[in-house]
GROMACS .gro file of C-alpha atoms in nm:
model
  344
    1UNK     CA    1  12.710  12.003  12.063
    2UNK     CA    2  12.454  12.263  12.128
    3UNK     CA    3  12.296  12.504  11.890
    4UNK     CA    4  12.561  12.803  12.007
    5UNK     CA    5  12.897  12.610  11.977
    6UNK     CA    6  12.790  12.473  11.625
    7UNK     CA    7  12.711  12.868  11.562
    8UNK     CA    8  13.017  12.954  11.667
    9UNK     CA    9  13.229  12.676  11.461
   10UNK     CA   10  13.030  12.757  11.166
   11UNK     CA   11  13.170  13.144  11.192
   12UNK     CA   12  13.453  13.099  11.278
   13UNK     CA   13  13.574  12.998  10.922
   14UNK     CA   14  13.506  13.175  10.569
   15UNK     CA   15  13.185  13.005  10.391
   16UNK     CA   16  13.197  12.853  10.027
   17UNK     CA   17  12.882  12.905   9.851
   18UNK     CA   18  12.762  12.673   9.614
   19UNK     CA   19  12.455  12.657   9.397
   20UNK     CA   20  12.245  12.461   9.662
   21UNK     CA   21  12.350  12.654   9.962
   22UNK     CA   22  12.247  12.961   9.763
   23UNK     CA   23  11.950  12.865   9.680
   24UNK     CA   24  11.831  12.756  10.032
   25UNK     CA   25  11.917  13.108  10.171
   26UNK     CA   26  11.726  13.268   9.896
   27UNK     CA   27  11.410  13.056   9.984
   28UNK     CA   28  11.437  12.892  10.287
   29UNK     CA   29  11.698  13.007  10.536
   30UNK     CA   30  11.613  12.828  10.779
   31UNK     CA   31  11.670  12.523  10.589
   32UNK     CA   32  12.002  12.658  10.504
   33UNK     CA   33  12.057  12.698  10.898
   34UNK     CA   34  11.973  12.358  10.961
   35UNK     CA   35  12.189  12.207  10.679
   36UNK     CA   36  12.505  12.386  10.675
   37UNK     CA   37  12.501  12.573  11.040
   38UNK     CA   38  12.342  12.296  11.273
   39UNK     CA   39  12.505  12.026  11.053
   40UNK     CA   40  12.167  11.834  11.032
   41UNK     CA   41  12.205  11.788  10.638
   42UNK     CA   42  12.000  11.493  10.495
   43UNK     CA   43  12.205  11.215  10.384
   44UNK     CA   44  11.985  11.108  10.161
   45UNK     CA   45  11.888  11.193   9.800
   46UNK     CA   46  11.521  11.187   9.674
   47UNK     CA   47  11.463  10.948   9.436
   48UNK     CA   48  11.452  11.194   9.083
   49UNK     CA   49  11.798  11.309   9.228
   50UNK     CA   50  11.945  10.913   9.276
   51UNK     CA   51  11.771  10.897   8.896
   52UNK     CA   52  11.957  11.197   8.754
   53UNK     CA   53  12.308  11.127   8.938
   54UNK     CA   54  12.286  10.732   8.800
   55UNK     CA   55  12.215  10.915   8.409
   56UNK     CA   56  12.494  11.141   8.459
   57UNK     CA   57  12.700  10.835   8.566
   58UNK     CA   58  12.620  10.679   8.289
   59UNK     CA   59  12.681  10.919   8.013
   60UNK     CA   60  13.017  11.058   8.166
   61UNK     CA   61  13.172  10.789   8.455
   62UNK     CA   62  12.997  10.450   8.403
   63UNK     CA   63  13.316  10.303   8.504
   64UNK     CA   64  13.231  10.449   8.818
   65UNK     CA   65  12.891  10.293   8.899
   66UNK     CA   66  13.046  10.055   9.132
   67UNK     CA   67  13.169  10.297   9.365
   68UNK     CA   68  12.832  10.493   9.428
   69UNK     CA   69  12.536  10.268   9.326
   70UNK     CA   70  12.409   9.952   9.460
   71UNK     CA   71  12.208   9.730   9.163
   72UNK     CA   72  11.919   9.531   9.330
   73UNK     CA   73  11.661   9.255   9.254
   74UNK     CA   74  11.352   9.429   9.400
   75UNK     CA   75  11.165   9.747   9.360
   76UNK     CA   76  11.313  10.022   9.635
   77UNK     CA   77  11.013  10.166   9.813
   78UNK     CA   78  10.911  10.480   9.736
   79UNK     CA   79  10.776  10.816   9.865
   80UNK     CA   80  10.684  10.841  10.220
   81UNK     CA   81  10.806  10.452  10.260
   82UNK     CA   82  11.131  10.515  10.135
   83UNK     CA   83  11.161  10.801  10.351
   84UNK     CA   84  11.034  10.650  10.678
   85UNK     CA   85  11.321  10.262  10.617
   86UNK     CA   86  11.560  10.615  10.592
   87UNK     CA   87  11.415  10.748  10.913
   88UNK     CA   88  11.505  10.395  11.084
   89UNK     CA   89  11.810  10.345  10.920
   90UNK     CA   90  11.970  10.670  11.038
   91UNK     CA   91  11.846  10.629  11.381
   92UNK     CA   92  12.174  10.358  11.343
   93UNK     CA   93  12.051  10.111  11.628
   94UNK     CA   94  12.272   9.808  11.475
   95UNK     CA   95  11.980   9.574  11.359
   96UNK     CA   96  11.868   9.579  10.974
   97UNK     CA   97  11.585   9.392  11.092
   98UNK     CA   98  11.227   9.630  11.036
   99UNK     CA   99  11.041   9.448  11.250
  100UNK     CA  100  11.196   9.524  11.616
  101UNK     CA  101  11.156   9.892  11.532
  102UNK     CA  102  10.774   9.911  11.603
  103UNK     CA  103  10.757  10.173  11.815
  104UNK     CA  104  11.003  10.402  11.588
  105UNK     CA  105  10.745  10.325  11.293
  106UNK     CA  106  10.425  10.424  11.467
  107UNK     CA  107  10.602  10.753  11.612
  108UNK     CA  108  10.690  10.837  11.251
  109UNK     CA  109  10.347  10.824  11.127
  110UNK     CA  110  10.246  11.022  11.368
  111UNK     CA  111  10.482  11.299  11.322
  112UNK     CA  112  10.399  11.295  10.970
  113UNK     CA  113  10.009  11.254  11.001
  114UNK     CA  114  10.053  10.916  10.788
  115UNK     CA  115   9.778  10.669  10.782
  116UNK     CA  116   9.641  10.839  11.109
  117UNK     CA  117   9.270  10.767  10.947
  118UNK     CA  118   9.313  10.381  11.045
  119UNK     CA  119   9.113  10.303  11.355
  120UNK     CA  120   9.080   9.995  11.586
  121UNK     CA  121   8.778   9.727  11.478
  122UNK     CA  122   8.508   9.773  11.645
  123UNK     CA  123   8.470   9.420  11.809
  124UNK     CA  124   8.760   9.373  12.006
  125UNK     CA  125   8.660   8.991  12.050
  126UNK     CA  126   8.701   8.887  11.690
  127UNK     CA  127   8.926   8.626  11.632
  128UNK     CA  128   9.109   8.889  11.295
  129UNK     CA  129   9.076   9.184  11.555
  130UNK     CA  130   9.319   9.474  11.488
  131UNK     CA  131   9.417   9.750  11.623
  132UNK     CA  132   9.490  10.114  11.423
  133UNK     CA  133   9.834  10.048  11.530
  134UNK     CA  134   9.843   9.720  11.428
  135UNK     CA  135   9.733   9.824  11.095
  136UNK     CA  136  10.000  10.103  11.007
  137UNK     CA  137  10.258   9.878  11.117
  138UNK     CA  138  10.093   9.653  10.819
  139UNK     CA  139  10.141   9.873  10.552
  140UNK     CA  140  10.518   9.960  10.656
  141UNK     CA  141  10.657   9.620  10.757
  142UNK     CA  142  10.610   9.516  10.316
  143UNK     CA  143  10.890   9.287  10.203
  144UNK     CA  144  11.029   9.519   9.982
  145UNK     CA  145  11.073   9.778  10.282
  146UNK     CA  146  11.229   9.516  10.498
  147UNK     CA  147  11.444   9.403  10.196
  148UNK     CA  148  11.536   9.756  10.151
  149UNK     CA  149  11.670   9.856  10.519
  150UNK     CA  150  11.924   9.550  10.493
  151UNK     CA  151  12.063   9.728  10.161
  152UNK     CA  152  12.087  10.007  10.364
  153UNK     CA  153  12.276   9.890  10.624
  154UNK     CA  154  12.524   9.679  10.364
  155UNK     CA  155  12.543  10.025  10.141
  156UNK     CA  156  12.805  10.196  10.283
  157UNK     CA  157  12.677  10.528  10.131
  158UNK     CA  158  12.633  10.406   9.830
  159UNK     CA  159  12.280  10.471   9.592
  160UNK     CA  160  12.044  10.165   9.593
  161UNK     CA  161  11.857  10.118   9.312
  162UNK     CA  162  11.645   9.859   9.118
  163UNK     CA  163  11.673   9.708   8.751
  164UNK     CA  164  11.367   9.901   8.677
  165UNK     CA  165  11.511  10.235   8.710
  166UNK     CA  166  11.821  10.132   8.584
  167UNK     CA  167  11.678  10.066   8.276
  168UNK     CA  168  11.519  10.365   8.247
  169UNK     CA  169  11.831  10.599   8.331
  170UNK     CA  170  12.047  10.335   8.086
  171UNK     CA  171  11.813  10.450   7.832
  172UNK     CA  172  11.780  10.795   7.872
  173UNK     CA  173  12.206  10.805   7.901
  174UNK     CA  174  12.215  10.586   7.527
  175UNK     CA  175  11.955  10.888   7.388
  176UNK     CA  176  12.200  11.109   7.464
  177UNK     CA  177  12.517  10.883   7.342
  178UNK     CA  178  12.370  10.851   6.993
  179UNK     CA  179  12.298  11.248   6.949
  180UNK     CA  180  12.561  11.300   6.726
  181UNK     CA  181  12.618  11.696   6.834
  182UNK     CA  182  12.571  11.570   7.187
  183UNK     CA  183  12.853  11.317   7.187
  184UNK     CA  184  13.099  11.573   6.993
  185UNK     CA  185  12.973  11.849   7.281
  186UNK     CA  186  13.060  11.627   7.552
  187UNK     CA  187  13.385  11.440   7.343
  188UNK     CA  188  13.282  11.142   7.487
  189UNK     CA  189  13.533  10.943   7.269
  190UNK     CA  190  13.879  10.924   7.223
  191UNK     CA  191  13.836  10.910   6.852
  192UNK     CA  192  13.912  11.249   6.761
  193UNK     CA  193  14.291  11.441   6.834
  194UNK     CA  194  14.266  11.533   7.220
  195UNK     CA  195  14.638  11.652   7.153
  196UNK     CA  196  14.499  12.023   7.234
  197UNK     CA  197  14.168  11.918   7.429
  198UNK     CA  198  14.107  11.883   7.805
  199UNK     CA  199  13.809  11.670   7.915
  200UNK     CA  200  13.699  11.650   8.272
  201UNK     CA  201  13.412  11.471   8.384
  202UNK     CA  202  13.210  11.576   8.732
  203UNK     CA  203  13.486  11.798   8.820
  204UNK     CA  204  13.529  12.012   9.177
  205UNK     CA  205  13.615  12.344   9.181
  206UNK     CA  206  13.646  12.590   9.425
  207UNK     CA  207  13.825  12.885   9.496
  208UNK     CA  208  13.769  13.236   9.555
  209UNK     CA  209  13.583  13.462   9.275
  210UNK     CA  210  13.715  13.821   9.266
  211UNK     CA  211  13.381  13.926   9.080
  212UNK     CA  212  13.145  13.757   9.345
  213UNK     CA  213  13.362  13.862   9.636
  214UNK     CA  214  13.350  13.572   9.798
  215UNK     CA  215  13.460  13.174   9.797
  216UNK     CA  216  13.226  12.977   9.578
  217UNK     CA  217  13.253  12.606   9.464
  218UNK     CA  218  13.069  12.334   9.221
  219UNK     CA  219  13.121  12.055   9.019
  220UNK     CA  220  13.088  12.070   8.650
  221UNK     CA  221  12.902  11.761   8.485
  222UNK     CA  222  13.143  11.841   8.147
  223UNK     CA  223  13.436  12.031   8.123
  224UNK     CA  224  13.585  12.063   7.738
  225UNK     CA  225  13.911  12.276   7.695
  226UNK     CA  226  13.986  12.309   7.331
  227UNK     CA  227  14.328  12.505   7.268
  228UNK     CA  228  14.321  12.495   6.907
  229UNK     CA  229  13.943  12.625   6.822
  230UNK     CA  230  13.991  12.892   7.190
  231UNK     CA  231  13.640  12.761   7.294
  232UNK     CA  232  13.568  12.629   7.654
  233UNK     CA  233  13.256  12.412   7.695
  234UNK     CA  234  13.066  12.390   8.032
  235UNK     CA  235  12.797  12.109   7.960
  236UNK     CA  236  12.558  12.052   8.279
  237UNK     CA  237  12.332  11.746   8.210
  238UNK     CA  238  11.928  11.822   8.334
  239UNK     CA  239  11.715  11.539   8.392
  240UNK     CA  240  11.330  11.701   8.329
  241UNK     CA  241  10.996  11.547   8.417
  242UNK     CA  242  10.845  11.831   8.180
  243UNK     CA  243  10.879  11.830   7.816
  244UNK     CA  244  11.186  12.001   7.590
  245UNK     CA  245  10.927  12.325   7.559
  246UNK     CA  246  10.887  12.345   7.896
  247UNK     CA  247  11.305  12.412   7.960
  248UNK     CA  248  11.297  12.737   7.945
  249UNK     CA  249  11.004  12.794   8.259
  250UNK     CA  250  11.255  12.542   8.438
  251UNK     CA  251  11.557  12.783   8.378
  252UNK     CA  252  11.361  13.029   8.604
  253UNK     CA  253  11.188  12.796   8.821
  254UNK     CA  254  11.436  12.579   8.950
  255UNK     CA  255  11.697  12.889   8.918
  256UNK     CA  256  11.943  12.746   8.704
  257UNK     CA  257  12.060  13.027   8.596
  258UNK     CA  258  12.191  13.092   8.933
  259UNK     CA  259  12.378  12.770   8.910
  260UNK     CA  260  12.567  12.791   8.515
  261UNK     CA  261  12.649  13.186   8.643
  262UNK     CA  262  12.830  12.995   8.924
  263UNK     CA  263  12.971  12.740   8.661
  264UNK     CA  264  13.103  13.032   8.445
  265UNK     CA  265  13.326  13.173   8.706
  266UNK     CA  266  13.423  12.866   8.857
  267UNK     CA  267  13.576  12.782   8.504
  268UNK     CA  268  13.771  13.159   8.537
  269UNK     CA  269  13.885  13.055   8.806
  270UNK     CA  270  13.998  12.681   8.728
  271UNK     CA  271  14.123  12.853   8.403
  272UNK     CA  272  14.326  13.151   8.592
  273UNK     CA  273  14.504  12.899   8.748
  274UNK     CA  274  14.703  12.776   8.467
  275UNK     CA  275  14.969  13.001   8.420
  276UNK     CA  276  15.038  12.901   8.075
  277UNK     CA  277  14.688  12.918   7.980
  278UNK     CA  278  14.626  13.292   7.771
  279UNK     CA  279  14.251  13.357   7.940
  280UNK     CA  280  14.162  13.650   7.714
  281UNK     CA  281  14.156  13.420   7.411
  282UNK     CA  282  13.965  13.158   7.496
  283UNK     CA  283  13.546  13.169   7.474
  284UNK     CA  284  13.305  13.025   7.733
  285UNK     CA  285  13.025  12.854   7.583
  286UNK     CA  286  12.801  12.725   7.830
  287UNK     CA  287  12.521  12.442   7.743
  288UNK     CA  288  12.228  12.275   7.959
  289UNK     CA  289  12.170  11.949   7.806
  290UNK     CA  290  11.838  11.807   7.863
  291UNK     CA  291  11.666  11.490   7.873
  292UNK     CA  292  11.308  11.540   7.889
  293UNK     CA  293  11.002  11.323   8.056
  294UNK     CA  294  10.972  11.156   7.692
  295UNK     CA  295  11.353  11.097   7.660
  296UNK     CA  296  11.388  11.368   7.389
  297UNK     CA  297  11.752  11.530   7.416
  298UNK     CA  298  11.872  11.879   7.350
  299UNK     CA  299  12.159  12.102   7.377
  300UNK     CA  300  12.024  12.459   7.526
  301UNK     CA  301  12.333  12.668   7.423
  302UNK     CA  302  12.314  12.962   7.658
  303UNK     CA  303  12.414  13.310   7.453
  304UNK     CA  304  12.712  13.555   7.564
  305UNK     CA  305  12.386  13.801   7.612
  306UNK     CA  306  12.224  13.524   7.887
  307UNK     CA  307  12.465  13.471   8.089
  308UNK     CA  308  12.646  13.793   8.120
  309UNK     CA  309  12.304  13.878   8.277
  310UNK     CA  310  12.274  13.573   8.478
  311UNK     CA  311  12.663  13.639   8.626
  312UNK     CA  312  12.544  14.040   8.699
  313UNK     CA  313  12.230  13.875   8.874
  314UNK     CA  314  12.371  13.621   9.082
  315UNK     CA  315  12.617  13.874   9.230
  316UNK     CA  316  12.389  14.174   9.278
  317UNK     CA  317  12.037  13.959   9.349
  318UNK     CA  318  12.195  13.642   9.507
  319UNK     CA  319  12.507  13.683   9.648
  320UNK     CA  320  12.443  14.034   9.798
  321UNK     CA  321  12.104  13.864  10.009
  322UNK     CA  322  12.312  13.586  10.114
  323UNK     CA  323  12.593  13.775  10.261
  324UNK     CA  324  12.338  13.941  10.455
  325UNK     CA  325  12.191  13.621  10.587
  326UNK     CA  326  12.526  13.539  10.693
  327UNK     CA  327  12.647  13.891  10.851
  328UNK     CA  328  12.346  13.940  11.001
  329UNK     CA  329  12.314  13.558  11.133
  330UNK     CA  330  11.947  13.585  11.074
  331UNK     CA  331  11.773  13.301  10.906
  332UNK     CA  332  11.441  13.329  11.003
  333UNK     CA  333  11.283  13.464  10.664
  334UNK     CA  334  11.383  13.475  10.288
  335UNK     CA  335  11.542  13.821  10.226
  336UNK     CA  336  11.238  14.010  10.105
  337UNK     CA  337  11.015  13.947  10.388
  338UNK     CA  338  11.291  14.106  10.648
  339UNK     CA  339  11.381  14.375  10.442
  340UNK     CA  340  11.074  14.510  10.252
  341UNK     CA  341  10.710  14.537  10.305
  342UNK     CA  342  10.517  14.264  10.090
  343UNK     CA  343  10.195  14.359  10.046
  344UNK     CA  344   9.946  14.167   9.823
   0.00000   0.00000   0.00000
């Protein structure tokens, strides 16, 4: 389908905005056009994504690690290997065998300026001569990348990873178990009386926010309803390479903020639609709970202050640029640089 009908499908049906899909039109739109217009989407996650989806799994669905990991008995490649046994994979040619894709390898490499440096020997009559090619194909043909393309092809979308990283994520997800306000935050047991509490775990929900003015959707790592107390407790689990003190830079850097103001009114709205549920008394307390690069764990309660200001910002600074993206069907440049006159 060419780049006009795929326009055309993509328009002619309302958009639901989520937290990624904003973020790509705020700073890269063309990425966003690629993704969601074009339908070109990676399918794919990079590897400190796979890491913090397999911790969430483990904290709030490990009964569900069956269904979207794979556990293997080698290291998975990598960086710009694990990206180019991807590249072949997805080219779906029917063979999970590495070596017959020779010609797909070097072409990679050279789209991506990878190991370009190696050259042929310089005496072509040596009995160990070899070639540049011959020599990139060397450092991509490694057992574990071989090993790693016939997961692929046996995955059936699933997440591969290895008992290394398992480990790791199994440990980080047991930090957070034994927290004591953690595990009462999250009600990870059934100890307590969940006679007037509602727990969901990685829930979807979409629908259409009367404050935003458009559709938006998400799903919620924690969901906690409690009827008796009136409090409502959104709980998003963060994965962090930095350290606990660094949280706060993240917030801004990674705009989070953009995503729990999306979280707070997809809760409105999931709450709205209970008829017998009386919205005005209940209290949404929303929480990031992080795990930082030392496995340190901490609940950053976000105040009724914060996030009123993060809701007023996502409509008027988010929302309002990415409706123009989409009205205007122009995704060439972040909002700023089409609209105003950046000078340094």
């Amino acid at each position: 389908m060419d780049t006009y009908k795929l326009e055309e499908e993509h328009y002619s049906k309302s958009f639901t905005y989520s937290y990624s899909s904003l973020n790509k039109l705020l700073y890269d739109p063309q990425l966003f056009f690629k993704w969601y217009v074009l339908k070109q989407k990676e399918d794919k996650l990079d590897q400190h994504l796979i890491d913090g989806k397999l911790v969430h799994c483990l904290i709030l669905e490990k009964h569900n690690f069956e269904n979207n990991f794979i556990l293997v008995d080698f290291k998975v490649p990598l960086g710009n290997n694990k990206k180019i046994v991807e590249y072949i994979w997805k080219l779906n040619k029917g063979s999970d065998n590495l070596d017959i894709y020779e010609s797909e390898i070097i072409q990679w490499l050279t789209w991506n300026n990878l190991h370009q440096k190696l050259t042929d020997d310089k005496d072509p009559k040596a009995s160990d001569y070899k070639t540049g090619d011959q020599k990139r194909l060397k450092k991509i043909l490694s057992e574990e990348n071989i090993k790693y393309l016939k997961f692929l092809y046996k995955s059936n979308g699933k997440n591969i990873v290895d008992q290394e990283t398992y480990d790791k994520c199994l440990d980080s997800a047991n930090k957070v178990k034994s927290n004591k306000e953690i595990f009462n935050l999250l009600k990870l047991d059934g100890s307590e009386d969940f006679e007037n509490v509602e727990v969901f775990n990685e829930i979807k929900i979409d629908g259409y926010s009367e404050y935003f003015d458009c559709n938006i959707k998400g799903i919620i790592d924690n969901l906690v309803i409690d009827y008796k107390s009136g409090y409502v407790y959104i709980n998003d689990v963060k994965t962090s390479g930095k350290t606990l003190s660094d949280f706060k830079d993240s917030v801004d850097y990674f705009s989070y903020w953009i995503q729990m103001g999306m979280y707070y009114e997809l809760v409105k709205i999931h709450l709205k639609k209970n008829k017998s549920i009386n919205f005005n008394n209940l209290k949404i307390i929303p929480t990031f709970i992080v795990i930082d690069k030392y496995q340190n764990v901490y609940p950053f309660e976000v105040s009724s202050k914060s996030i009123m200001i993060w809701i007023h910002k996502v409509k008027t600074e988010v929302i309002s640029k990415a409706k123009y993206h989409y009205n205007e069907k122009n995704y060439s440049l972040p909002y700023e640089f089409l609209n105003e006159k950046i000078m340094l």
